[in-house]
Amino acid sequence: NLARQPALTPDQERVTVEVAAALGLTDPRAPLRSRYDAVLVLGGLLRACLTRPMYASALEKEGHVFGEIVALGGFRHLAGNEIPLSGSLNVPARNEFEAMVHGVRIAFQISEQPDIELSSPHGEGNGDWAIATFRARPDVSVVAAPSSEPTRRRANSVDTYTWWANRHPT
């Protein structure tokens, strides 16, 4: 949402769409199984923090069984058009983690506020982490993972998957 739109030629646009289709990125695919040990819902921009948990909830309502549902994200602050969008959608969030907590609560109809475990009392730095859990749905949680290089950058997708996997019992 902060990047400039690229000026692609018609041939570049065509090739981009063809490659995306070849990679399976253009058509939704239903899950292959009816039961999974865990579903990892990756965060992202504000819209993703709302729609991705909704999709996991919809799959559950269709009869898919998940041992646990974990929404993964970080402490990336909302920016650009996310700020006015959060106001217009009534999403009380300053960052991706808070947006994911809100999205999970809406998607899974959880009225209670979560219990949140923090790595440090007011920390939202690149090396900090948080885990939000819900008493009404102990199988659902939201995680803000720390960066593997906190002095250089915020957490990325690899960091969130790796951090969750290292903390998760096998």
mmCIF file of N, CA and C in Angstrom, residues 90-151:
data_model
loop_
_atom_site.group_PDB
_atom_site.id
_atom_site.type_symbol
_atom_site.label_atom_id
_atom_site.label_comp_id
_atom_site.label_asym_id
_atom_site.label_seq_id
_atom_site.Cartn_x
_atom_site.Cartn_y
_atom_site.Cartn_z
ATOM 1 N N ASN A 90 -13.775 0.613 11.838
ATOM 2 C CA ASN A 90 -13.872 0.528 13.292
ATOM 3 C C ASN A 90 -12.974 -0.577 13.853
ATOM 4 N N VAL A 91 -11.742 -0.619 13.362
ATOM 5 C CA VAL A 91 -10.752 -1.583 13.831
ATOM 6 C C VAL A 91 -9.809 -0.848 14.785
ATOM 7 N N PRO A 92 -9.901 -1.127 16.085
ATOM 8 C CA PRO A 92 -9.069 -0.426 17.059
ATOM 9 C C PRO A 92 -7.653 -1.020 17.100
ATOM 10 N N ALA A 93 -6.829 -0.651 16.124
ATOM 11 C CA ALA A 93 -5.492 -1.235 16.034
ATOM 12 C C ALA A 93 -4.471 -0.182 15.620
ATOM 13 N N ARG A 94 -3.303 -0.291 16.228
ATOM 14 C CA ARG A 94 -2.177 0.549 15.837
ATOM 15 C C ARG A 94 -1.179 -0.233 15.003
ATOM 16 N N ASN A 95 -1.258 -1.580 15.103
ATOM 17 C CA ASN A 95 -0.270 -2.411 14.416
ATOM 18 C C ASN A 95 -0.912 -3.712 13.929
ATOM 19 N N GLU A 96 -0.126 -4.490 13.218
ATOM 20 C CA GLU A 96 -0.613 -5.740 12.630
ATOM 21 C C GLU A 96 -1.102 -6.719 13.692
ATOM 22 N N PHE A 97 -0.383 -6.851 14.799
ATOM 23 C CA PHE A 97 -0.794 -7.760 15.864
ATOM 24 C C PHE A 97 -2.182 -7.397 16.390
ATOM 25 N N GLU A 98 -2.398 -6.125 16.696
ATOM 26 C CA GLU A 98 -3.702 -5.696 17.198
ATOM 27 C C GLU A 98 -4.791 -5.893 16.140
ATOM 28 N N ALA A 99 -4.455 -5.672 14.878
ATOM 29 C CA ALA A 99 -5.427 -5.891 13.796
ATOM 30 C C ALA A 99 -5.772 -7.376 13.679
ATOM 31 N N MET A 100 -4.764 -8.255 13.840
ATOM 32 C CA MET A 100 -5.025 -9.700 13.786
ATOM 33 C C MET A 100 -5.888 -10.141 14.960
ATOM 34 N N VAL A 101 -5.626 -9.605 16.139
ATOM 35 C CA VAL A 101 -6.460 -9.944 17.298
ATOM 36 C C VAL A 101 -7.905 -9.555 17.005
ATOM 37 N N HIS A 102 -8.108 -8.360 16.477
ATOM 38 C CA HIS A 102 -9.460 -7.901 16.153
ATOM 39 C C HIS A 102 -10.089 -8.794 15.077
ATOM 40 N N GLY A 103 -9.325 -9.107 14.036
ATOM 41 C CA GLY A 103 -9.838 -9.960 12.963
ATOM 42 C C GLY A 103 -10.218 -11.343 13.442
ATOM 43 N N VAL A 104 -9.409 -11.917 14.328
ATOM 44 C CA VAL A 104 -9.703 -13.242 14.884
ATOM 45 C C VAL A 104 -10.950 -13.194 15.754
ATOM 46 N N ARG A 105 -11.068 -12.154 16.560
ATOM 47 C CA ARG A 105 -12.248 -12.045 17.423
ATOM 48 C C ARG A 105 -13.526 -11.949 16.591
ATOM 49 N N ILE A 106 -13.495 -11.190 15.513
ATOM 50 C CA ILE A 106 -14.682 -11.068 14.648
ATOM 51 C C ILE A 106 -14.957 -12.397 13.952
ATOM 52 N N ALA A 107 -13.922 -12.973 13.349
ATOM 53 C CA ALA A 107 -14.099 -14.189 12.543
ATOM 54 C C ALA A 107 -14.635 -15.353 13.358
ATOM 55 N N PHE A 108 -14.149 -15.488 14.601
ATOM 56 C CA PHE A 108 -14.540 -16.631 15.422
ATOM 57 C C PHE A 108 -15.549 -16.258 16.501
ATOM 58 N N GLN A 109 -16.121 -15.068 16.372
ATOM 59 C CA GLN A 109 -17.174 -14.586 17.264
ATOM 60 C C GLN A 109 -16.767 -14.721 18.735
ATOM 61 N N ILE A 110 -15.603 -14.177 19.049
ATOM 62 C CA ILE A 110 -15.082 -14.194 20.418
ATOM 63 C C ILE A 110 -15.302 -12.807 21.006
ATOM 64 N N SER A 111 -16.154 -12.714 21.998
ATOM 65 C CA SER A 111 -16.477 -11.403 22.564
ATOM 66 C C SER A 111 -15.450 -10.926 23.591
ATOM 67 N N GLU A 112 -14.790 -11.851 24.235
ATOM 68 C CA GLU A 112 -13.847 -11.483 25.293
ATOM 69 C C GLU A 112 -12.546 -10.901 24.733
ATOM 70 N N GLN A 113 -11.906 -10.082 25.550
ATOM 71 C CA GLN A 113 -10.556 -9.626 25.232
ATOM 72 C C GLN A 113 -9.592 -10.774 25.504
ATOM 73 N N PRO A 114 -8.517 -10.887 24.747
ATOM 74 C CA PRO A 114 -7.594 -12.001 24.965
ATOM 75 C C PRO A 114 -6.684 -11.782 26.168
ATOM 76 N N ASP A 115 -6.132 -12.871 26.644
ATOM 77 C CA ASP A 115 -5.014 -12.805 27.589
ATOM 78 C C ASP A 115 -3.773 -12.665 26.711
ATOM 79 N N ILE A 116 -2.922 -11.692 27.021
ATOM 80 C CA ILE A 116 -1.751 -11.444 26.188
ATOM 81 C C ILE A 116 -0.482 -11.600 27.012
ATOM 82 N N GLU A 117 0.385 -12.479 26.538
ATOM 83 C CA GLU A 117 1.709 -12.668 27.120
ATOM 84 C C GLU A 117 2.697 -11.876 26.272
ATOM 85 N N LEU A 118 3.450 -10.994 26.903
ATOM 86 C CA LEU A 118 4.406 -10.135 26.203
ATOM 87 C C LEU A 118 5.835 -10.455 26.620
ATOM 88 N N SER A 119 6.762 -10.304 25.686
ATOM 89 C CA SER A 119 8.171 -10.539 26.006
ATOM 90 C C SER A 119 8.721 -9.461 26.925
ATOM 91 N N SER A 120 8.151 -8.262 26.824
ATOM 92 C CA SER A 120 8.557 -7.178 27.721
ATOM 93 C C SER A 120 7.363 -6.269 27.942
ATOM 94 N N PRO A 121 7.265 -5.595 29.075
ATOM 95 C CA PRO A 121 6.052 -4.842 29.408
ATOM 96 C C PRO A 121 5.607 -3.812 28.381
ATOM 97 N N HIS A 122 5.904 -3.177 27.680
ATOM 98 C CA HIS A 122 5.376 -2.254 26.692
ATOM 99 C C HIS A 122 6.133 -2.416 25.387
ATOM 100 N N GLY A 123 6.720 -3.570 25.195
ATOM 101 C CA GLY A 123 7.570 -3.757 24.023
ATOM 102 C C GLY A 123 6.827 -4.033 22.745
ATOM 103 N N GLU A 124 7.194 -3.300 21.754
ATOM 104 C CA GLU A 124 6.715 -3.553 20.396
ATOM 105 C C GLU A 124 7.867 -3.357 19.434
ATOM 106 N N GLY A 125 9.071 -3.649 19.915
ATOM 107 C CA GLY A 125 10.247 -3.499 19.073
ATOM 108 C C GLY A 125 10.468 -4.714 18.197
ATOM 109 N N ASN A 126 11.472 -4.636 17.352
ATOM 110 C CA ASN A 126 11.760 -5.719 16.414
ATOM 111 C C ASN A 126 12.103 -7.036 17.105
ATOM 112 N N GLY A 127 12.619 -6.980 18.323
ATOM 113 C CA GLY A 127 12.982 -8.198 19.031
ATOM 114 C C GLY A 127 11.922 -8.683 20.006
ATOM 115 N N ASP A 128 10.810 -7.979 20.082
ATOM 116 C CA ASP A 128 9.752 -8.347 21.022
ATOM 117 C C ASP A 128 8.766 -9.328 20.403
ATOM 118 N N TRP A 129 8.028 -10.020 21.266
ATOM 119 C CA TRP A 129 7.007 -10.961 20.818
ATOM 120 C C TRP A 129 5.795 -10.868 21.741
ATOM 121 N N ALA A 130 4.678 -11.407 21.260
ATOM 122 C CA ALA A 130 3.446 -11.457 22.044
ATOM 123 C C ALA A 130 2.625 -12.663 21.606
ATOM 124 N N ILE A 131 1.853 -13.203 22.553
ATOM 125 C CA ILE A 131 0.918 -14.286 22.246
ATOM 126 C C ILE A 131 -0.419 -13.934 22.885
ATOM 127 N N ALA A 132 -1.457 -13.867 22.068
ATOM 128 C CA ALA A 132 -2.813 -13.613 22.552
ATOM 129 C C ALA A 132 -3.582 -14.930 22.535
ATOM 130 N N THR A 133 -4.196 -15.266 23.663
ATOM 131 C CA THR A 133 -5.014 -16.477 23.762
ATOM 132 C C THR A 133 -6.402 -16.102 24.266
ATOM 133 N N PHE A 134 -7.345 -16.969 23.990
ATOM 134 C CA PHE A 134 -8.744 -16.703 24.310
ATOM 135 C C PHE A 134 -9.287 -17.844 25.165
ATOM 136 N N ARG A 135 -9.848 -17.521 26.307
ATOM 137 C CA ARG A 135 -10.392 -18.555 27.190
ATOM 138 C C ARG A 135 -11.559 -19.279 26.533
ATOM 139 N N ALA A 136 -12.370 -18.561 25.767
ATOM 140 C CA ALA A 136 -13.533 -19.173 25.119
ATOM 141 C C ALA A 136 -13.130 -20.089 23.958
ATOM 142 N N ARG A 137 -11.951 -19.845 23.372
ATOM 143 C CA ARG A 137 -11.459 -20.665 22.259
ATOM 144 C C ARG A 137 -9.974 -20.935 22.472
ATOM 145 N N PRO A 138 -9.633 -21.870 23.369
ATOM 146 C CA PRO A 138 -8.217 -22.127 23.647
ATOM 147 C C PRO A 138 -7.443 -22.671 22.450
ATOM 148 N N ASP A 139 -8.153 -23.088 21.401
ATOM 149 C CA ASP A 139 -7.498 -23.594 20.199
ATOM 150 C C ASP A 139 -7.136 -22.474 19.221
ATOM 151 N N VAL A 140 -7.467 -21.237 19.566
ATOM 152 C CA VAL A 140 -7.213 -20.094 18.691
ATOM 153 C C VAL A 140 -6.245 -19.142 19.389
ATOM 154 N N SER A 141 -5.222 -18.692 18.662
ATOM 155 C CA SER A 141 -4.285 -17.722 19.232
ATOM 156 C C SER A 141 -3.765 -16.788 18.147
ATOM 157 N N VAL A 142 -3.183 -15.682 18.599
ATOM 158 C CA VAL A 142 -2.546 -14.716 17.706
ATOM 159 C C VAL A 142 -1.132 -14.510 18.216
ATOM 160 N N VAL A 143 -0.167 -14.554 17.308
ATOM 161 C CA VAL A 143 1.236 -14.449 17.673
ATOM 162 C C VAL A 143 1.881 -13.284 16.936
ATOM 163 N N ALA A 144 2.617 -12.457 17.662
ATOM 164 C CA ALA A 144 3.525 -11.471 17.062
ATOM 165 C C ALA A 144 4.917 -11.995 17.343
ATOM 166 N N ALA A 145 5.627 -12.359 16.315
ATOM 167 C CA ALA A 145 6.947 -12.966 16.474
ATOM 168 C C ALA A 145 8.049 -11.909 16.417
ATOM 169 N N PRO A 146 9.186 -12.211 17.036
ATOM 170 C CA PRO A 146 10.320 -11.292 16.948
ATOM 171 C C PRO A 146 11.100 -11.504 15.653
ATOM 172 N N SER A 147 11.844 -10.510 15.280
ATOM 173 C CA SER A 147 12.735 -10.611 14.132
ATOM 174 C C SER A 147 13.947 -11.458 14.493
ATOM 175 N N SER A 148 14.465 -12.200 13.546
ATOM 176 C CA SER A 148 15.716 -12.932 13.765
ATOM 177 C C SER A 148 16.917 -11.994 13.648
ATOM 178 N N GLU A 149 16.675 -10.783 13.156
ATOM 179 C CA GLU A 149 17.711 -9.752 13.054
ATOM 180 C C GLU A 149 17.142 -8.424 13.581
ATOM 181 N N PRO A 150 16.857 -8.359 14.892
ATOM 182 C CA PRO A 150 16.124 -7.204 15.416
ATOM 183 C C PRO A 150 16.831 -5.864 15.286
ATOM 184 N N THR A 151 18.141 -5.851 15.152
ATOM 185 C CA THR A 151 18.835 -4.568 14.986
ATOM 186 C C THR A 151 18.774 -4.074 13.550
#
